[in-house]
Coordinates of C-alpha atoms in Angstrom, one line a residue:
M1 CA 26.2 20.1 -60.2
K2 CA 27.1 23.1 -58.5
R3 CA 28.0 22.7 -54.8
P4 CA 26.4 24.9 -52.5
N5 CA 28.2 27.6 -50.8
I6 CA 28.2 27.5 -47.1
K7 CA 29.6 30.1 -45.0
W8 CA 30.9 28.8 -41.8
N9 CA 31.5 31.8 -39.1
K10 CA 32.4 32.0 -36.0
K11 CA 28.9 33.0 -34.8
N12 CA 27.4 30.0 -36.4
I13 CA 29.9 27.5 -34.8
K14 CA 29.4 29.1 -31.3
H15 CA 25.6 28.8 -31.2
G16 CA 26.0 25.3 -32.8
S17 CA 28.3 24.4 -30.1
Y18 CA 26.1 25.7 -27.3
S19 CA 23.2 23.5 -28.7
L20 CA 25.3 20.5 -29.0
V21 CA 26.5 20.8 -25.1
W22 CA 22.9 21.5 -24.0
A23 CA 21.8 18.3 -26.0
A24 CA 24.4 16.2 -24.4
A25 CA 23.8 17.5 -21.0
V26 CA 20.0 17.0 -21.3
I27 CA 20.7 13.4 -22.5
A28 CA 23.3 12.8 -19.9
I29 CA 20.8 14.0 -17.0
I30 CA 18.0 11.7 -18.2
I31 CA 20.2 8.5 -18.5
I32 CA 21.4 9.6 -14.7
L33 CA 17.9 9.9 -13.5
N34 CA 16.9 6.7 -14.9
L35 CA 19.7 4.8 -13.4
I36 CA 19.0 6.4 -10.1
A37 CA 15.3 5.5 -10.3
A38 CA 16.1 2.0 -11.3
E39 CA 18.0 1.5 -7.8
L40 CA 15.2 2.9 -6.0
P41 CA 12.9 0.9 -4.0
S42 CA 9.8 -0.3 -5.9
R43 CA 7.4 1.5 -3.5
F44 CA 9.0 4.6 -4.6
T45 CA 8.7 4.2 -8.4
S46 CA 5.4 2.2 -8.6
K47 CA 1.6 2.7 -7.3
D48 CA -0.6 -0.2 -6.4
M49 CA -4.1 0.4 -8.2
T50 CA -5.5 -2.9 -7.2
A51 CA -8.7 -2.7 -5.2
N52 CA -7.5 -4.8 -2.3
Q53 CA -3.8 -3.6 -2.5
Y54 CA -2.4 -7.0 -3.6
Y55 CA 1.1 -5.5 -3.8
T56 CA 1.2 -3.0 -0.8
L57 CA 2.1 -4.2 2.4
S58 CA -0.1 -3.7 5.6
D59 CA 1.0 -1.7 8.7
Q60 CA 1.6 -5.0 10.6
S61 CA 4.0 -5.9 8.3
K62 CA 5.8 -2.6 8.0
D63 CA 6.0 -2.7 11.6
M64 CA 7.4 -6.1 11.8
L65 CA 9.9 -5.3 9.1
K66 CA 11.4 -2.4 11.2
N67 CA 12.2 -4.5 13.7
V68 CA 14.0 -7.2 11.9
S69 CA 18.0 -6.9 12.6
E70 CA 19.2 -10.0 11.2
D71 CA 19.6 -10.6 7.3
V72 CA 16.7 -13.0 6.1
T73 CA 17.2 -14.8 2.8
I74 CA 13.9 -15.8 0.9
Y75 CA 14.5 -18.5 -1.7
K76 CA 11.9 -18.3 -4.7
L77 CA 11.9 -21.6 -6.3
T78 CA 11.4 -21.6 -10.2
D79 CA 11.2 -23.8 -13.2
D80 CA 13.0 -22.9 -16.3
G81 CA 12.8 -19.1 -15.4
S82 CA 8.9 -19.1 -14.5
T83 CA 7.7 -16.7 -12.1
D84 CA 4.3 -15.5 -10.6
N85 CA 4.0 -11.9 -10.9
M86 CA 2.0 -11.4 -7.8
V87 CA 4.5 -13.0 -5.6
E88 CA 7.5 -11.2 -7.5
N89 CA 5.7 -7.8 -7.0
L90 CA 5.1 -8.3 -3.2
L91 CA 8.8 -9.8 -2.6
E92 CA 10.0 -6.6 -4.2
Q93 CA 8.1 -4.7 -1.3
Y94 CA 9.5 -6.9 1.4
K95 CA 12.9 -5.8 0.1
S96 CA 12.1 -2.1 -0.2
Y97 CA 11.3 -2.0 3.5
S98 CA 14.1 -3.7 4.9
G99 CA 17.6 -4.0 3.9
H100 CA 18.1 -7.2 5.8
I101 CA 15.6 -9.0 3.3
K102 CA 17.4 -11.0 0.2
V103 CA 15.5 -12.5 -2.4
V104 CA 17.5 -15.7 -4.4
E105 CA 16.0 -17.5 -7.2
K106 CA 16.7 -21.2 -7.2
D107 CA 15.8 -23.2 -10.5
L108 CA 14.4 -26.7 -9.6
V109 CA 16.0 -27.8 -13.1
K110 CA 19.3 -26.8 -12.2
Y111 CA 19.1 -27.5 -8.3
P112 CA 16.9 -30.4 -7.7
T113 CA 18.0 -31.3 -4.5
F114 CA 18.1 -28.0 -3.1
A115 CA 14.6 -27.9 -1.3
G116 CA 15.2 -31.1 0.2
N117 CA 17.8 -29.5 2.4
Y118 CA 14.6 -27.7 4.3
T119 CA 11.7 -30.4 3.9
S120 CA 10.8 -34.1 2.9
D121 CA 7.9 -32.8 0.9
T122 CA 8.2 -32.1 -2.8
L123 CA 7.7 -28.6 -3.5
K124 CA 6.6 -27.1 -6.8
A125 CA 7.7 -24.1 -8.7
G126 CA 6.3 -21.2 -6.9
S127 CA 7.1 -22.4 -3.4
L128 CA 9.0 -20.0 -1.0
I129 CA 11.8 -21.0 1.8
V130 CA 12.6 -18.3 4.4
E131 CA 15.7 -18.7 6.1
C132 CA 17.4 -16.8 8.8
G133 CA 20.7 -18.5 10.7
E134 CA 19.6 -22.2 11.6
K135 CA 15.9 -21.3 11.3
S136 CA 13.7 -21.8 8.2
R137 CA 10.2 -22.2 6.9
V138 CA 8.9 -23.7 3.8
I139 CA 5.8 -22.0 2.0
S140 CA 4.4 -24.1 -0.5
S141 CA 3.0 -22.6 -3.6
S142 CA -0.5 -24.0 -2.6
D143 CA -0.3 -22.1 0.6
L144 CA 0.2 -18.9 -1.0
Y145 CA -3.5 -19.0 -2.4
E146 CA -6.7 -19.9 -0.8
T147 CA -9.0 -22.4 -2.9
S148 CA -13.1 -22.3 -2.7
Y149 CA -15.5 -24.6 -4.1
D150 CA -18.3 -23.6 -6.4
S151 CA -21.2 -25.7 -5.3
S152 CA -23.3 -24.7 -8.7
T153 CA -20.4 -25.8 -11.2
Y154 CA -18.7 -28.4 -8.6
Q155 CA -15.6 -26.9 -9.4
A156 CA -12.8 -25.2 -7.2
Y157 CA -11.4 -21.9 -7.8
T158 CA -8.8 -19.5 -6.3
S159 CA -10.4 -16.9 -4.4
G160 CA -7.8 -15.4 -2.0
F161 CA -4.2 -14.6 -2.3
D162 CA -2.3 -15.1 1.1
G163 CA 1.1 -14.1 0.2
E164 CA 1.7 -11.3 2.4
G165 CA 0.1 -13.3 5.6
Q166 CA 2.3 -16.4 4.7
I167 CA 5.7 -14.3 4.0
T168 CA 5.2 -12.0 7.2
S169 CA 4.6 -15.0 9.4
A170 CA 7.3 -16.8 8.2
V171 CA 9.8 -13.7 8.4
A172 CA 8.7 -13.2 11.9
Y173 CA 9.2 -16.9 12.9
V174 CA 12.7 -17.3 11.7
T175 CA 13.7 -14.1 13.5
S176 CA 12.1 -14.8 16.7
E177 CA 14.1 -16.2 19.6
E178 CA 11.3 -18.3 21.2
I179 CA 7.8 -19.6 20.0
P180 CA 5.2 -19.1 22.6
K181 CA 2.6 -22.2 23.2
I182 CA -0.9 -21.8 24.1
Y183 CA -2.2 -24.8 26.0
V184 CA -6.0 -25.5 25.2
L185 CA -7.7 -26.9 28.1
E186 CA -9.9 -30.3 27.5
G187 CA -11.7 -32.6 29.6
H188 CA -14.6 -30.8 30.4
G189 CA -16.6 -30.6 27.3
E190 CA -14.8 -27.4 26.1
G191 CA -15.8 -26.0 22.6
E192 CA -12.8 -27.3 20.0
L193 CA -11.2 -24.5 18.1
S194 CA -12.1 -24.2 14.2
T195 CA -9.3 -25.1 11.7
E196 CA -9.7 -21.6 10.4
L197 CA -8.7 -20.1 14.1
T198 CA -6.3 -22.8 14.7
G199 CA -4.5 -21.8 11.3
Q200 CA -4.6 -18.1 12.5
V201 CA -3.3 -18.6 15.6
E202 CA -0.3 -20.6 14.2
K203 CA 0.3 -18.0 11.4
E204 CA 0.7 -15.6 14.4
N205 CA 3.7 -17.9 15.4
I206 CA 2.0 -19.4 18.6
D207 CA 2.0 -23.0 19.0
V208 CA -1.2 -24.6 20.1
E209 CA -1.4 -27.9 22.4
S210 CA -4.2 -29.5 24.2
L211 CA -3.8 -30.0 27.8
S212 CA -5.6 -32.3 30.3
L213 CA -5.1 -31.8 34.0
V214 CA -6.1 -34.9 35.1
S215 CA -2.7 -36.6 35.5
R216 CA -0.8 -33.2 36.3
T217 CA 0.1 -31.6 39.2
S218 CA 0.9 -28.1 37.8
I219 CA 0.3 -26.1 34.4
P220 CA 3.4 -26.7 32.2
E221 CA 6.1 -24.4 32.7
D222 CA 6.3 -23.5 29.3
A223 CA 2.7 -21.9 28.9
A224 CA 2.5 -18.4 27.7
A225 CA -1.2 -18.7 28.1
L226 CA -4.3 -21.0 28.9
L227 CA -7.1 -21.2 26.7
I228 CA -10.5 -22.2 28.4
N229 CA -13.5 -22.2 25.8
S230 CA -16.8 -22.6 27.7
P231 CA -16.6 -25.9 29.8
Q232 CA -19.7 -27.5 30.1
K233 CA -18.6 -29.8 33.3
D234 CA -17.0 -28.3 36.4
F235 CA -13.5 -28.3 37.3
S236 CA -12.3 -30.4 40.2
D237 CA -10.7 -28.9 43.3
E238 CA -7.4 -30.0 42.2
E239 CA -7.7 -28.7 38.7
T240 CA -9.1 -25.4 40.1
A241 CA -5.9 -24.9 42.3
M242 CA -3.5 -25.6 39.7
I243 CA -5.3 -22.9 37.1
L244 CA -5.3 -20.4 40.3
D245 CA -1.7 -21.1 41.3
Y246 CA -0.6 -20.4 37.5
L247 CA -2.5 -17.3 37.4
K248 CA -1.4 -15.9 40.6
K249 CA 2.3 -16.1 39.6
G250 CA 1.6 -13.9 36.5
G251 CA 0.0 -16.4 34.1
K252 CA -2.2 -15.3 31.2
A253 CA -5.8 -17.0 30.1
F254 CA -8.0 -16.6 27.4
I255 CA -11.6 -17.5 29.1
T256 CA -15.2 -17.7 27.7
S257 CA -18.4 -19.2 29.2
T258 CA -22.0 -19.6 27.5
Y259 CA -25.2 -19.7 29.2
T260 CA -26.3 -23.5 29.7
G261 CA -28.8 -23.0 32.9
E262 CA -26.0 -25.0 34.7
V263 CA -23.8 -23.8 37.5
L264 CA -20.2 -24.4 37.6
P265 CA -18.8 -23.5 41.2
N266 CA -15.2 -24.2 40.7
F267 CA -15.1 -22.4 37.2
N268 CA -16.9 -19.5 38.5
S269 CA -14.4 -19.3 41.5
I270 CA -11.5 -18.7 39.3
L271 CA -13.1 -15.7 37.5
E272 CA -14.5 -14.5 41.2
Y273 CA -10.9 -14.4 42.5
Y274 CA -10.3 -11.9 39.7
G275 CA -13.4 -9.9 40.4
V276 CA -15.6 -10.9 37.8
A277 CA -18.6 -13.3 37.8
P278 CA -20.7 -14.8 35.0
M279 CA -24.5 -13.8 35.3
D280 CA -26.7 -17.1 35.6
S281 CA -29.0 -15.7 32.7
M282 CA -29.1 -15.1 29.0
V283 CA -28.5 -11.6 27.5
G284 CA -31.1 -9.9 24.8
E285 CA -30.9 -6.7 23.2
G286 CA -33.6 -4.0 23.1
D287 CA -32.0 -1.9 20.7
S288 CA -32.2 -2.5 17.1
N289 CA -29.0 -1.1 16.4
Y290 CA -27.2 -3.7 18.4
Y291 CA -28.4 -7.1 17.4
H292 CA -29.1 -9.1 14.1
P293 CA -32.3 -9.0 12.5
Q294 CA -32.8 -12.8 13.0
S295 CA -33.2 -12.3 16.8
S296 CA -32.6 -10.2 19.8
F297 CA -30.2 -12.5 21.3
Y298 CA -28.0 -12.5 18.3
L299 CA -25.9 -9.5 19.7
L300 CA -24.0 -7.0 17.9
P301 CA -22.5 -5.6 20.8
S302 CA -20.9 -1.9 21.2
I303 CA -17.0 -2.3 21.1
Q304 CA -15.5 -0.5 23.6
S305 CA -12.1 1.6 23.3
S306 CA -8.9 0.0 24.2
A307 CA -5.6 -1.3 22.8
L308 CA -7.0 -4.7 22.0
T309 CA -10.2 -3.2 20.0
S310 CA -8.5 -0.4 18.3
S311 CA -7.9 -2.0 15.2
L312 CA -11.8 -2.7 14.6
T313 CA -13.0 0.4 16.0
S314 CA -10.7 2.5 13.4
A315 CA -12.4 0.3 10.7
N316 CA -16.0 0.3 11.8
R317 CA -15.7 -3.5 12.3
R318 CA -18.5 -5.4 14.3
V319 CA -18.4 -8.4 16.6
F320 CA -21.3 -11.2 16.8
T321 CA -22.0 -13.2 20.0
F322 CA -24.9 -15.6 20.7
I323 CA -26.2 -17.0 23.9
S324 CA -24.1 -14.8 25.8
Q325 CA -23.8 -14.0 29.7
G326 CA -23.6 -10.7 31.2
I327 CA -20.3 -10.3 33.2
E328 CA -20.8 -8.8 36.7
T329 CA -17.8 -6.9 38.1
L330 CA -17.6 -7.7 41.9
D331 CA -17.7 -4.7 44.4
S332 CA -15.6 -7.1 46.8
R333 CA -12.8 -7.4 44.3
R334 CA -9.1 -6.3 45.3
D335 CA -7.9 -2.9 44.7
T336 CA -5.2 -4.3 42.7
L337 CA -7.5 -5.7 39.9
D338 CA -7.7 -3.5 36.8
I339 CA -10.8 -4.4 35.0
T340 CA -11.4 -2.7 31.3
S341 CA -14.7 -3.4 29.4
L342 CA -14.0 -4.7 25.9
L343 CA -17.6 -5.5 24.7
K344 CA -20.9 -3.9 26.1
T345 CA -24.6 -3.9 25.4
S346 CA -26.9 -0.9 25.2
D347 CA -29.0 0.5 28.1
S348 CA -31.9 -1.4 26.5
A349 CA -30.6 -4.7 27.0
Y350 CA -32.0 -7.4 29.2
A351 CA -31.1 -10.8 30.7
K352 CA -33.4 -13.8 30.9
V353 CA -32.9 -15.5 34.3
D354 CA -34.7 -18.7 33.5
A355 CA -33.8 -18.7 29.8
V356 CA -34.0 -22.5 29.3
N357 CA -37.8 -22.2 30.2
M358 CA -38.5 -18.9 28.7
T359 CA -41.8 -18.4 26.7
T360 CA -41.0 -15.1 25.0
T361 CA -37.9 -13.6 23.6
E362 CA -39.2 -10.0 24.4
K363 CA -38.4 -8.1 27.6
E364 CA -40.8 -9.2 30.5
K365 CA -41.2 -8.7 34.2
G366 CA -38.6 -10.4 36.2
D367 CA -36.0 -9.7 33.5
I368 CA -32.9 -8.0 34.5
D369 CA -31.8 -4.4 33.2
G370 CA -28.8 -3.7 31.1
P371 CA -26.2 -2.4 30.3
F372 CA -24.2 -5.7 30.7
D373 CA -20.5 -6.2 29.7
L374 CA -19.8 -9.1 27.4
G375 CA -16.0 -9.1 27.3
V376 CA -13.7 -7.8 29.9
L377 CA -9.7 -7.5 30.2
I378 CA -8.5 -8.1 33.7
T379 CA -5.1 -7.2 34.9
E380 CA -3.0 -7.6 38.0
K381 CA 0.4 -6.4 38.7
L382 CA 2.2 -8.5 41.3
S383 CA 4.9 -7.0 43.3
G384 CA 7.0 -10.2 42.8
S385 CA 6.9 -13.7 41.2
E386 CA 4.7 -15.1 44.2
G387 CA 2.2 -12.2 43.8
S388 CA 0.5 -9.9 46.0
S389 CA -1.7 -12.1 48.0
E390 CA -1.3 -14.5 50.8
E391 CA -2.5 -17.3 48.3
S392 CA 0.0 -16.9 45.9
T393 CA 2.9 -17.9 48.4
E394 CA 1.7 -21.3 48.1
E395 CA 3.9 -23.5 46.0
S396 CA 2.5 -26.5 43.6
S397 CA 2.2 -29.8 45.3
D398 CA 5.3 -31.0 43.8
G399 CA 7.4 -28.2 44.9
S400 CA 8.3 -26.3 41.9
S401 CA 7.7 -23.0 40.6
N402 CA 5.0 -22.1 38.0
E403 CA 6.4 -18.7 37.1
P404 CA 5.7 -18.5 33.5
G405 CA 9.5 -18.6 31.7
G406 CA 10.9 -20.0 35.0
E407 CA 12.1 -16.4 35.8
D408 CA 11.6 -15.0 39.3
T409 CA 10.9 -11.3 38.3
A410 CA 8.0 -9.0 38.5
A411 CA 4.9 -10.1 36.5
E412 CA 1.3 -9.3 35.6
T413 CA -1.5 -11.5 35.6
K414 CA -3.7 -11.0 32.4
I415 CA -7.0 -12.5 31.8
V416 CA -9.4 -12.0 28.7
Y417 CA -12.8 -13.2 29.4
F418 CA -15.9 -13.4 27.1
G419 CA -19.3 -14.2 28.1
S420 CA -19.7 -16.3 24.8
G421 CA -18.0 -19.3 23.6
Y422 CA -19.7 -18.6 20.1
L423 CA -17.3 -15.9 19.5
L424 CA -14.9 -18.6 18.5
E425 CA -17.1 -20.2 16.1
E426 CA -16.2 -19.9 12.2
Q427 CA -19.8 -19.7 11.2
M428 CA -20.3 -16.5 13.7
D429 CA -17.1 -15.0 12.5
S430 CA -18.3 -15.1 8.8
I431 CA -21.4 -13.2 9.8
V432 CA -19.1 -10.1 10.6
S433 CA -16.5 -10.8 7.9
G434 CA -13.8 -11.9 10.2
G435 CA -14.3 -9.3 13.0
N436 CA -14.5 -12.0 15.7
Y437 CA -11.6 -13.7 14.9
E438 CA -9.5 -10.2 14.5
L439 CA -10.5 -9.6 18.0
V440 CA -9.7 -12.9 19.4
M441 CA -6.1 -12.7 17.6
N442 CA -5.6 -9.2 19.1
C443 CA -6.3 -10.5 22.5
L444 CA -3.9 -14.1 22.1
S445 CA -1.4 -11.7 20.6
S446 CA -1.4 -9.6 23.6
L447 CA -1.6 -12.5 26.0
V448 CA 1.6 -13.9 24.6
D449 CA 3.3 -10.5 24.5
H450 CA 3.6 -9.9 20.8
E451 CA 4.2 -6.2 20.1
T452 CA 1.9 -6.5 16.9
T453 CA 0.0 -9.3 15.5
V454 CA 1.3 -10.8 12.0
A455 CA -1.7 -13.0 11.2
I456 CA -2.7 -11.3 8.1
P457 CA -5.8 -12.7 6.7
A458 CA -5.7 -13.5 2.8
K459 CA -6.8 -10.9 0.3
S460 CA -9.8 -11.8 -1.7
L461 CA -9.5 -12.2 -5.7
E462 CA -13.1 -12.7 -6.2
T463 CA -14.4 -10.2 -8.5
E464 CA -16.9 -7.7 -7.0
Y465 CA -20.2 -7.0 -8.8
L466 CA -22.3 -3.7 -8.5
T467 CA -25.8 -5.0 -7.1
M468 CA -28.6 -2.5 -8.4
T469 CA -32.0 -3.1 -7.4
A470 CA -34.9 -3.2 -9.9
A471 CA -35.8 0.2 -9.4
N472 CA -32.4 1.4 -10.0
V473 CA -32.2 -0.7 -13.3
N474 CA -35.3 0.8 -14.6
L475 CA -34.2 4.5 -13.5
W476 CA -30.7 4.0 -15.4
S477 CA -32.6 2.5 -18.6
I478 CA -34.7 5.2 -18.9
I479 CA -31.9 7.8 -18.4
M480 CA -29.5 5.9 -20.9
V481 CA -32.1 4.9 -23.2
A482 CA -34.4 7.8 -23.4
A483 CA -33.4 10.8 -21.6
L484 CA -30.0 11.3 -22.9
P485 CA -30.6 10.7 -26.6
I486 CA -33.5 13.2 -26.1
A487 CA -31.2 15.7 -24.4
A488 CA -28.5 15.5 -27.1
V489 CA -31.3 15.7 -30.0
A490 CA -32.6 18.8 -28.3
S491 CA -29.3 20.4 -27.6
G492 CA -28.5 20.0 -31.2
G493 CA -31.7 21.5 -32.4
V494 CA -31.1 24.5 -30.2
I495 CA -27.7 25.0 -31.8
W496 CA -29.0 24.4 -35.5
Y497 CA -31.7 27.1 -34.8
R498 CA -29.3 29.7 -33.3
R499 CA -27.0 29.4 -36.1
R500 CA -30.0 29.8 -38.7
K501 CA -31.0 33.3 -37.2
R502 CA -27.6 34.7 -37.6

């Protein structure tokens, strides 16, 4: 067989060399770009296409991570290399937003005693341990997901993913110097906090403790705030003096009242000292845009613009209240008091003076004309730890100072007051899809001086279906079954006819 005669000349060799160099350069560039992309944070290399943004951190988490200045280690417990993809992707987001976050896997098979250094509970694979210095918090695998019960099938199912809420809360906890404590007043028939609300408060890294004033002489010095939820019986003179003494020295309080037809003089005197008074009447709404279809007393008030309500107004959220009292701002209030409206009725609102014995829910002669404030923020800046008024110079009966935090510095009294304790009820909160608790948490977070709230609600995992009326079903059935096929046949006939005429 005759060998082909290939002529090699300098021109062919030169062009071939150039092609080889360019090919090598392109390959090298691709390899370098891939190496660079592999080192980039996941938020730059991936896109979260899920409807509820399961793998995207909220603004609250991002703001919190910006302030993390200490190294935080998140231990992810695994079993023979098993992993949860949702948690895995979420942890990558935390790492990408803060260089102080480090994730370390710990195989329970290889390290069976590791979890015992942090808790006496038995932890399963999928659990997390967040540690910073000497502080740590354990997040069990069951806490990362919410479970609901289907009454039709009698089976439990996973309904929500709470990974971000739990992890953000844990990181904020281990990097915080102090955990504020809110005391919930009891002993006067006050409403109890729901399990859901208590859980959100604790997720905000706020300790909650009950407080009875019967055997005390002062409010505890470690009180970051008081929570007084619609007392049914009046305070004693001694209890009233203790609460006022605490507030006059820069104390904080979250207070609600609910219309009962009974007057509580001492309770009212605390509010009156700070420039407001609950109206002894029940508010109804005359504008259908501001009440629930069931009753004109099921109020959906207008949310006023403020730092405490901005998250609701920006998302067009609503708040639901029931058996509400209007809040009157007193003309005799001190000039040092600043009172800001948070919730307000429309001008068409009215108040039933003797609502216990009312014969109609409609507005009638003798009712008080609106509008009414249903929620207010009261602040008073103090010139010193002992306040600006003569009364605030008094000491508690045991001679000790009630200055919050124990520091003799300028302070500010801050009170959030709502005219309905039903704002804190879980059933009422569900009517507005969490709007009530979002407002409450914003207020409590502000009272304890948290810069941003870290109580992030769980993200739903339940499937959302398109709901269509019968008319819509019939319309689309006609379109899909009749209109589109007829249109297709007709257009085909037109094309056939035109071609035949050519």
